CSV table of C-alpha atoms in Angstrom, one decimal:
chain,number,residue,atom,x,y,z
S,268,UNK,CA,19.3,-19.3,-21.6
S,269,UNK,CA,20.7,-19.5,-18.1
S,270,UNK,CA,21.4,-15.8,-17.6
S,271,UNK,CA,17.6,-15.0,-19.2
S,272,UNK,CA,16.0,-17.1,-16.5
S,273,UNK,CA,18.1,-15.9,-14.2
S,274,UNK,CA,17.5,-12.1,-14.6
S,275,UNK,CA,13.9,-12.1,-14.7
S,276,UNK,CA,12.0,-10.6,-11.4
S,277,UNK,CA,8.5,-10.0,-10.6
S,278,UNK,CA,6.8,-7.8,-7.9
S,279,UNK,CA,5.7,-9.0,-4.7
S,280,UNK,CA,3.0,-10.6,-6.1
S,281,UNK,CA,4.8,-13.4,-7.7
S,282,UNK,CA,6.8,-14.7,-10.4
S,283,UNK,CA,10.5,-15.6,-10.3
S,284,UNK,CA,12.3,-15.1,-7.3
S,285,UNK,CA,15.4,-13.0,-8.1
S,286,UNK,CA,17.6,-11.4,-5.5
S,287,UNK,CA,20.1,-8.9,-4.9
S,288,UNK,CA,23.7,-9.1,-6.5
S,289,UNK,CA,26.1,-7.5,-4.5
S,290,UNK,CA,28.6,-5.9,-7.1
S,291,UNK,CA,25.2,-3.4,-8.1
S,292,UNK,CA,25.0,-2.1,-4.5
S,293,UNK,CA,24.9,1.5,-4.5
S,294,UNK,CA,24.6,4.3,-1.8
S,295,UNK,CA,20.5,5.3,-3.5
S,296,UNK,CA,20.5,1.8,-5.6
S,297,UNK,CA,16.6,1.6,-4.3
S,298,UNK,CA,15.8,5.2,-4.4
S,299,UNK,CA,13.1,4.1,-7.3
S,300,UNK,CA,10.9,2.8,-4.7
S,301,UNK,CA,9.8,6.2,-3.7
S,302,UNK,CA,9.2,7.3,-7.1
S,303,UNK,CA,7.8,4.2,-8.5
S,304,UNK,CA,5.7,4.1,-5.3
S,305,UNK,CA,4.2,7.7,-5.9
S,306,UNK,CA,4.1,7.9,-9.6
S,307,UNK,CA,1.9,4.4,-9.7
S,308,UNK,CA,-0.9,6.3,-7.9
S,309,UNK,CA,-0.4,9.6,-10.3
S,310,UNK,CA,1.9,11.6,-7.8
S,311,UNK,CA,4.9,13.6,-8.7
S,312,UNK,CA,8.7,12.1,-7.2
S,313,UNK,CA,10.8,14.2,-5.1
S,314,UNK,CA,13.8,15.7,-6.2
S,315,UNK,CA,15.3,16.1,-2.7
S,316,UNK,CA,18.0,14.5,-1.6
S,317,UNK,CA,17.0,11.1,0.8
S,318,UNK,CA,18.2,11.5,4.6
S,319,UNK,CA,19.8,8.8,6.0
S,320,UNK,CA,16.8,7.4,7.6
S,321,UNK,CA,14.6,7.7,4.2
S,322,UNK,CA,17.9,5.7,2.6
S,323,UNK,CA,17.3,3.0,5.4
S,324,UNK,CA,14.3,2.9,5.1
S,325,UNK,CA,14.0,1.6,1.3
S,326,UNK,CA,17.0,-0.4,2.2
S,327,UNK,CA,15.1,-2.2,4.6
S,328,UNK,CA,12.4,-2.0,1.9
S,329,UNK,CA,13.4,-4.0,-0.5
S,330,UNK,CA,14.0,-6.9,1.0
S,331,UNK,CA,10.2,-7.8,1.8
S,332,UNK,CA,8.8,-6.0,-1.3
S,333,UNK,CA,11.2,-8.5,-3.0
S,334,UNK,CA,9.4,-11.5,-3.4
S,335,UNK,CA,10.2,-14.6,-1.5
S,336,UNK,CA,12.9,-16.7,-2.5
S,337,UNK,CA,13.3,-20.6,-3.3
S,338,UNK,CA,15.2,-21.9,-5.7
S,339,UNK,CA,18.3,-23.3,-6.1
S,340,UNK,CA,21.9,-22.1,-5.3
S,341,UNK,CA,23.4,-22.3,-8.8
S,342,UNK,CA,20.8,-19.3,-9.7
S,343,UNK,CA,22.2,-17.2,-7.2
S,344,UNK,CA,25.3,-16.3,-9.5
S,345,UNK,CA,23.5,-14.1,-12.1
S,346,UNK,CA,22.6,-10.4,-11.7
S,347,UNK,CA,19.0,-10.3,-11.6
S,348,UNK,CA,18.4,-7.1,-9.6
S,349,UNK,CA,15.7,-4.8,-11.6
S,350,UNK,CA,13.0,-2.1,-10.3
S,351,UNK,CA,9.5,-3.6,-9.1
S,352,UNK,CA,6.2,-2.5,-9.9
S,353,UNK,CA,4.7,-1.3,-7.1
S,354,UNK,CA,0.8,-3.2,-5.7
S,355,UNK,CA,-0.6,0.4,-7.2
S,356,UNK,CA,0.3,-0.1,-10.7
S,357,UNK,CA,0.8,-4.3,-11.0
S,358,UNK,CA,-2.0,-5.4,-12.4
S,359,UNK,CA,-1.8,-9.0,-12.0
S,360,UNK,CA,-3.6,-10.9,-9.7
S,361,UNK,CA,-2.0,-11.9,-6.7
S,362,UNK,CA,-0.6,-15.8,-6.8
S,363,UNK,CA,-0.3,-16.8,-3.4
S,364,UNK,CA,1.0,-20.1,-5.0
S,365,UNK,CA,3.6,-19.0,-6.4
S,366,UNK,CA,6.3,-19.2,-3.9
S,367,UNK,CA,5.2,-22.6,-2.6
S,368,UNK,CA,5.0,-24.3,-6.3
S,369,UNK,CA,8.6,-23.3,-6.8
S,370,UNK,CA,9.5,-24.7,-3.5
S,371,UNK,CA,8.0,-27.9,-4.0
S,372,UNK,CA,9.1,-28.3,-7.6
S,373,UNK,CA,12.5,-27.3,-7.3
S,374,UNK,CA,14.8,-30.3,-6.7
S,375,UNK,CA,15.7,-30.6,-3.2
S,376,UNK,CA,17.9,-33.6,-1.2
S,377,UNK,CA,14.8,-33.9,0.7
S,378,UNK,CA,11.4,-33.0,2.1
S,379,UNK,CA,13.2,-31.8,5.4
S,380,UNK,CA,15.7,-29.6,3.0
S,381,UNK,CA,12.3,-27.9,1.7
S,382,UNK,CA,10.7,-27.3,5.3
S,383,UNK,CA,14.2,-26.1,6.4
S,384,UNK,CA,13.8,-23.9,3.1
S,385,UNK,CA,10.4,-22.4,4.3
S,386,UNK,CA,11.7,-21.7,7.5
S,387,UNK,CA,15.0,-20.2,6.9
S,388,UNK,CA,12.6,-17.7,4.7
S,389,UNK,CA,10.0,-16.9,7.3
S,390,UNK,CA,12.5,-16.5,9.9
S,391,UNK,CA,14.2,-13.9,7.8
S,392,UNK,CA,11.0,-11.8,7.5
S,393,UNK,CA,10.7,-11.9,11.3
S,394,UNK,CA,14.3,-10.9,11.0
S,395,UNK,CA,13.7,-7.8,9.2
S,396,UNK,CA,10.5,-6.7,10.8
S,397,UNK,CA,11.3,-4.8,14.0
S,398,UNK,CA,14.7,-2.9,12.0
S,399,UNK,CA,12.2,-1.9,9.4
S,400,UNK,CA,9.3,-0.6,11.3
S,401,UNK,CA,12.4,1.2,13.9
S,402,UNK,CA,13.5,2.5,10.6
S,403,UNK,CA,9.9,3.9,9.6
S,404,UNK,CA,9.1,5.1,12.8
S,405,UNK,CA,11.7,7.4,12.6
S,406,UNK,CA,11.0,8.8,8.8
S,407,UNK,CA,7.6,9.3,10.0
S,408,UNK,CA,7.9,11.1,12.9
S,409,UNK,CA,10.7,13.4,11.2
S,410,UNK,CA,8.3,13.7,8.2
S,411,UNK,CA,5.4,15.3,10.8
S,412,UNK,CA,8.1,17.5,12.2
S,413,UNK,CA,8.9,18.4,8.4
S,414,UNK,CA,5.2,18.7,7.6
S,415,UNK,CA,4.3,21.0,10.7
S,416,UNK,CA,7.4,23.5,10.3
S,417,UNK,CA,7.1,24.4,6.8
S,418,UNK,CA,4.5,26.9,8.0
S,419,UNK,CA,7.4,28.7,9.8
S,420,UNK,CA,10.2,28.6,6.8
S,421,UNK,CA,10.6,32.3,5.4
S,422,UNK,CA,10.3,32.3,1.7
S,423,UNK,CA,9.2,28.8,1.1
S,424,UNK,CA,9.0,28.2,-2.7
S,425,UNK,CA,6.3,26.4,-4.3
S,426,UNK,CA,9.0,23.8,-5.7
S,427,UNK,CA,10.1,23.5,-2.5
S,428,UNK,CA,6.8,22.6,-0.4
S,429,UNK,CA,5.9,20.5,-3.3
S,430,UNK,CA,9.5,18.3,-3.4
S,431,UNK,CA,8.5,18.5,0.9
S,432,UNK,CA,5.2,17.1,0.5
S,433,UNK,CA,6.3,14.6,-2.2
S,434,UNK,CA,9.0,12.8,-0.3
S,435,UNK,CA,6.6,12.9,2.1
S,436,UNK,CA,4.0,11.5,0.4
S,437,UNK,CA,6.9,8.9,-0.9
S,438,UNK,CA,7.8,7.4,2.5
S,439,UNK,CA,4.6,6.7,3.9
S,440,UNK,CA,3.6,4.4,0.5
S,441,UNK,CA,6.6,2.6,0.9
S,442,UNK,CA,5.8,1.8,4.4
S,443,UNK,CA,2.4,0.4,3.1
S,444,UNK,CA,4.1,-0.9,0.3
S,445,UNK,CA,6.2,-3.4,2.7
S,446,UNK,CA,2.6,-3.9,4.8
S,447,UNK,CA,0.8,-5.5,1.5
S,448,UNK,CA,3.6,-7.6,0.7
S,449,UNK,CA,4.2,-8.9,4.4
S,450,UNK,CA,0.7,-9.8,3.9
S,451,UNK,CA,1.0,-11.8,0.7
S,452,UNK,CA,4.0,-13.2,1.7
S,453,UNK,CA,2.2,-14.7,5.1
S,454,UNK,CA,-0.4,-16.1,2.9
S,455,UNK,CA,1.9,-17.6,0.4
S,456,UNK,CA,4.3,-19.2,3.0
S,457,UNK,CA,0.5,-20.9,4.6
S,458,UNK,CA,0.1,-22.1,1.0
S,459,UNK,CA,3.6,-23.9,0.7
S,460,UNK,CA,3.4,-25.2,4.2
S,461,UNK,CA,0.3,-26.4,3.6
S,462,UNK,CA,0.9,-28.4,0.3
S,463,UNK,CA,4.6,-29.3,1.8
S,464,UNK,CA,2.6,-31.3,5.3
S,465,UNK,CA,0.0,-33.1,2.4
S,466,UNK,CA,3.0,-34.3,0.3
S,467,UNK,CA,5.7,-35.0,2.7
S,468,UNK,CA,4.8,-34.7,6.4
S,469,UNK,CA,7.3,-34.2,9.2
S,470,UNK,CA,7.0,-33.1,12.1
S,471,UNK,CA,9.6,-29.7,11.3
S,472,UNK,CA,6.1,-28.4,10.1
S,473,UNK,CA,4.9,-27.4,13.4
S,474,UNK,CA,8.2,-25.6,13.9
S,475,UNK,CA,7.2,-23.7,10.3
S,476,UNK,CA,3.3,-23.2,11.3
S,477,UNK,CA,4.7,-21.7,14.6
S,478,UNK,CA,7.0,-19.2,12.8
S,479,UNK,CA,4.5,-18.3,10.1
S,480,UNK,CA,2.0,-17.5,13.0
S,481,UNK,CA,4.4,-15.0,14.7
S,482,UNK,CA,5.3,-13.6,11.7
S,483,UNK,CA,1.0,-12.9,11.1
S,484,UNK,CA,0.9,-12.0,14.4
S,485,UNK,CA,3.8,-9.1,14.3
S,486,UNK,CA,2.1,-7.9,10.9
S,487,UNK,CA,-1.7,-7.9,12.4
S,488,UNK,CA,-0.3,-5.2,14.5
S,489,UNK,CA,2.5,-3.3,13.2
S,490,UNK,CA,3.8,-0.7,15.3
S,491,UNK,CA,3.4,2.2,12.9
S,492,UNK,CA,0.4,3.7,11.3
S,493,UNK,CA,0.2,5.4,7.8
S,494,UNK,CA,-2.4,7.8,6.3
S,495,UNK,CA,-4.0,7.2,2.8
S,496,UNK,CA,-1.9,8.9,0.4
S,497,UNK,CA,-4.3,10.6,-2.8
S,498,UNK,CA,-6.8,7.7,-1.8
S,499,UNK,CA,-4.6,4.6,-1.4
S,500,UNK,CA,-4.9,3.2,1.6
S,501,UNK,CA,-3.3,-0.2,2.5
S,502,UNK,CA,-5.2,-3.2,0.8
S,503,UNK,CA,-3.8,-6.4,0.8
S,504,UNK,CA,-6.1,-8.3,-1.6
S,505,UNK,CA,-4.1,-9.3,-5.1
């Protein structure tokens, strides 16, 4: 029963929060995320090799798109790593409770450990921001260079423009991929902290409403900007 629970994983909209075992690492172990992200809005994958950068860049992916984590350490043992459905195709409503009902259920030493919990989490997403959007900004402004030269390649195949325009179309969805669930993650962590200052105050909560507000305030205003890709634009309502 233990290694059932402990392998289930939902999207970033919820649902148990599994995370990354080590031992499945591989060089393209998230190279899904393109194709999952591109075939949920009816687009074909490319079959191109990923750069270096485009390899980063889901690395530093997953992370967020993976949804927030509390629980405790005994979980932490199992494999549970599996593919998400990207916001495109996950038809579930978003539960912004989620995350902060696990927190709050979960048994803890005390209501400090679970503020100390929320924090540790939020300060990780502030963490990861400026790598990942460093990260994209480079795939993006490769991907224009890519995009704009392809007039001038002699003999450019059909298969080859369309594997071009594919990955293309692959990178920028993941960076808006990352953007909805930075969003829902925000609005989940306001929940918990929220519900965590009505059942136990202490005054570590400002410390958390002051992280969670840079965090909002770094994703109001993200230092790239994406295109809608075949009519998806970022949305960030579940």
């Amino acid at each position: 029963m233990l290694l059932t629970t402990a392998v289930m994983l939902a999207g970033c909209s919820g649902g148990d929060f599994g995370r990354t075992r080590e031992d499945f690492r591989n060089d393209d172990m998230h190279r899904w995320l393109g194709a999952e992200a591109t075939g949920s809005v009816g687009l074909r994958a490319s079959q191109f090799q990923l750069t270096d950068y485009e390899r980063q860049l889901r690395d530093q992916a997953y992370p967020v798109i993976e949804p927030p984590h509390s629980r405790p350490a005994w979980k932490a043992v199992f494999g549970d790593y599996q593919a998400i459905a990207s916001p495109w195709r996950h038809k579930v409503v978003f539960d912004r409770t989620a995350y902060g009902r696990a927190l709050i259920d979960e048994p803890h030493r005390s209501d400090a450990s679970r503020y100390s919990q929320l924090i540790d989490d939020v300060r990780d997403d502030i963490t990861r921001f400026e790598p990942f959007y460093a990260t994209a900004a480079r795939v993006l402004e490769l991907d224009r260079k890519r995009n704009a030269s392809m007039a001038h390649v002699s003999q450019l195949s059909p298969r080859e423009r369309a594997d071009a325009v594919a990955r293309m179309d692959e990178n920028t969805l993941i960076v808006q991929w990352v953007q909805q669930c930075q969003e829902r993650r925000i609005s989940s962590y306001r929940w918990a902290l929220e519900r965590l200052v009505v059942q136990g105050p202490d005054n570590i909560a400002a410390e958390a409403d002051r992280l969670i507000n840079e965090l909002a305030a770094l994703a109001a205003n993200p230092p790239v900007t994406t295109q809608p890709v075949n009519g998806v634009a970022i949305s960030t309502r579940g």
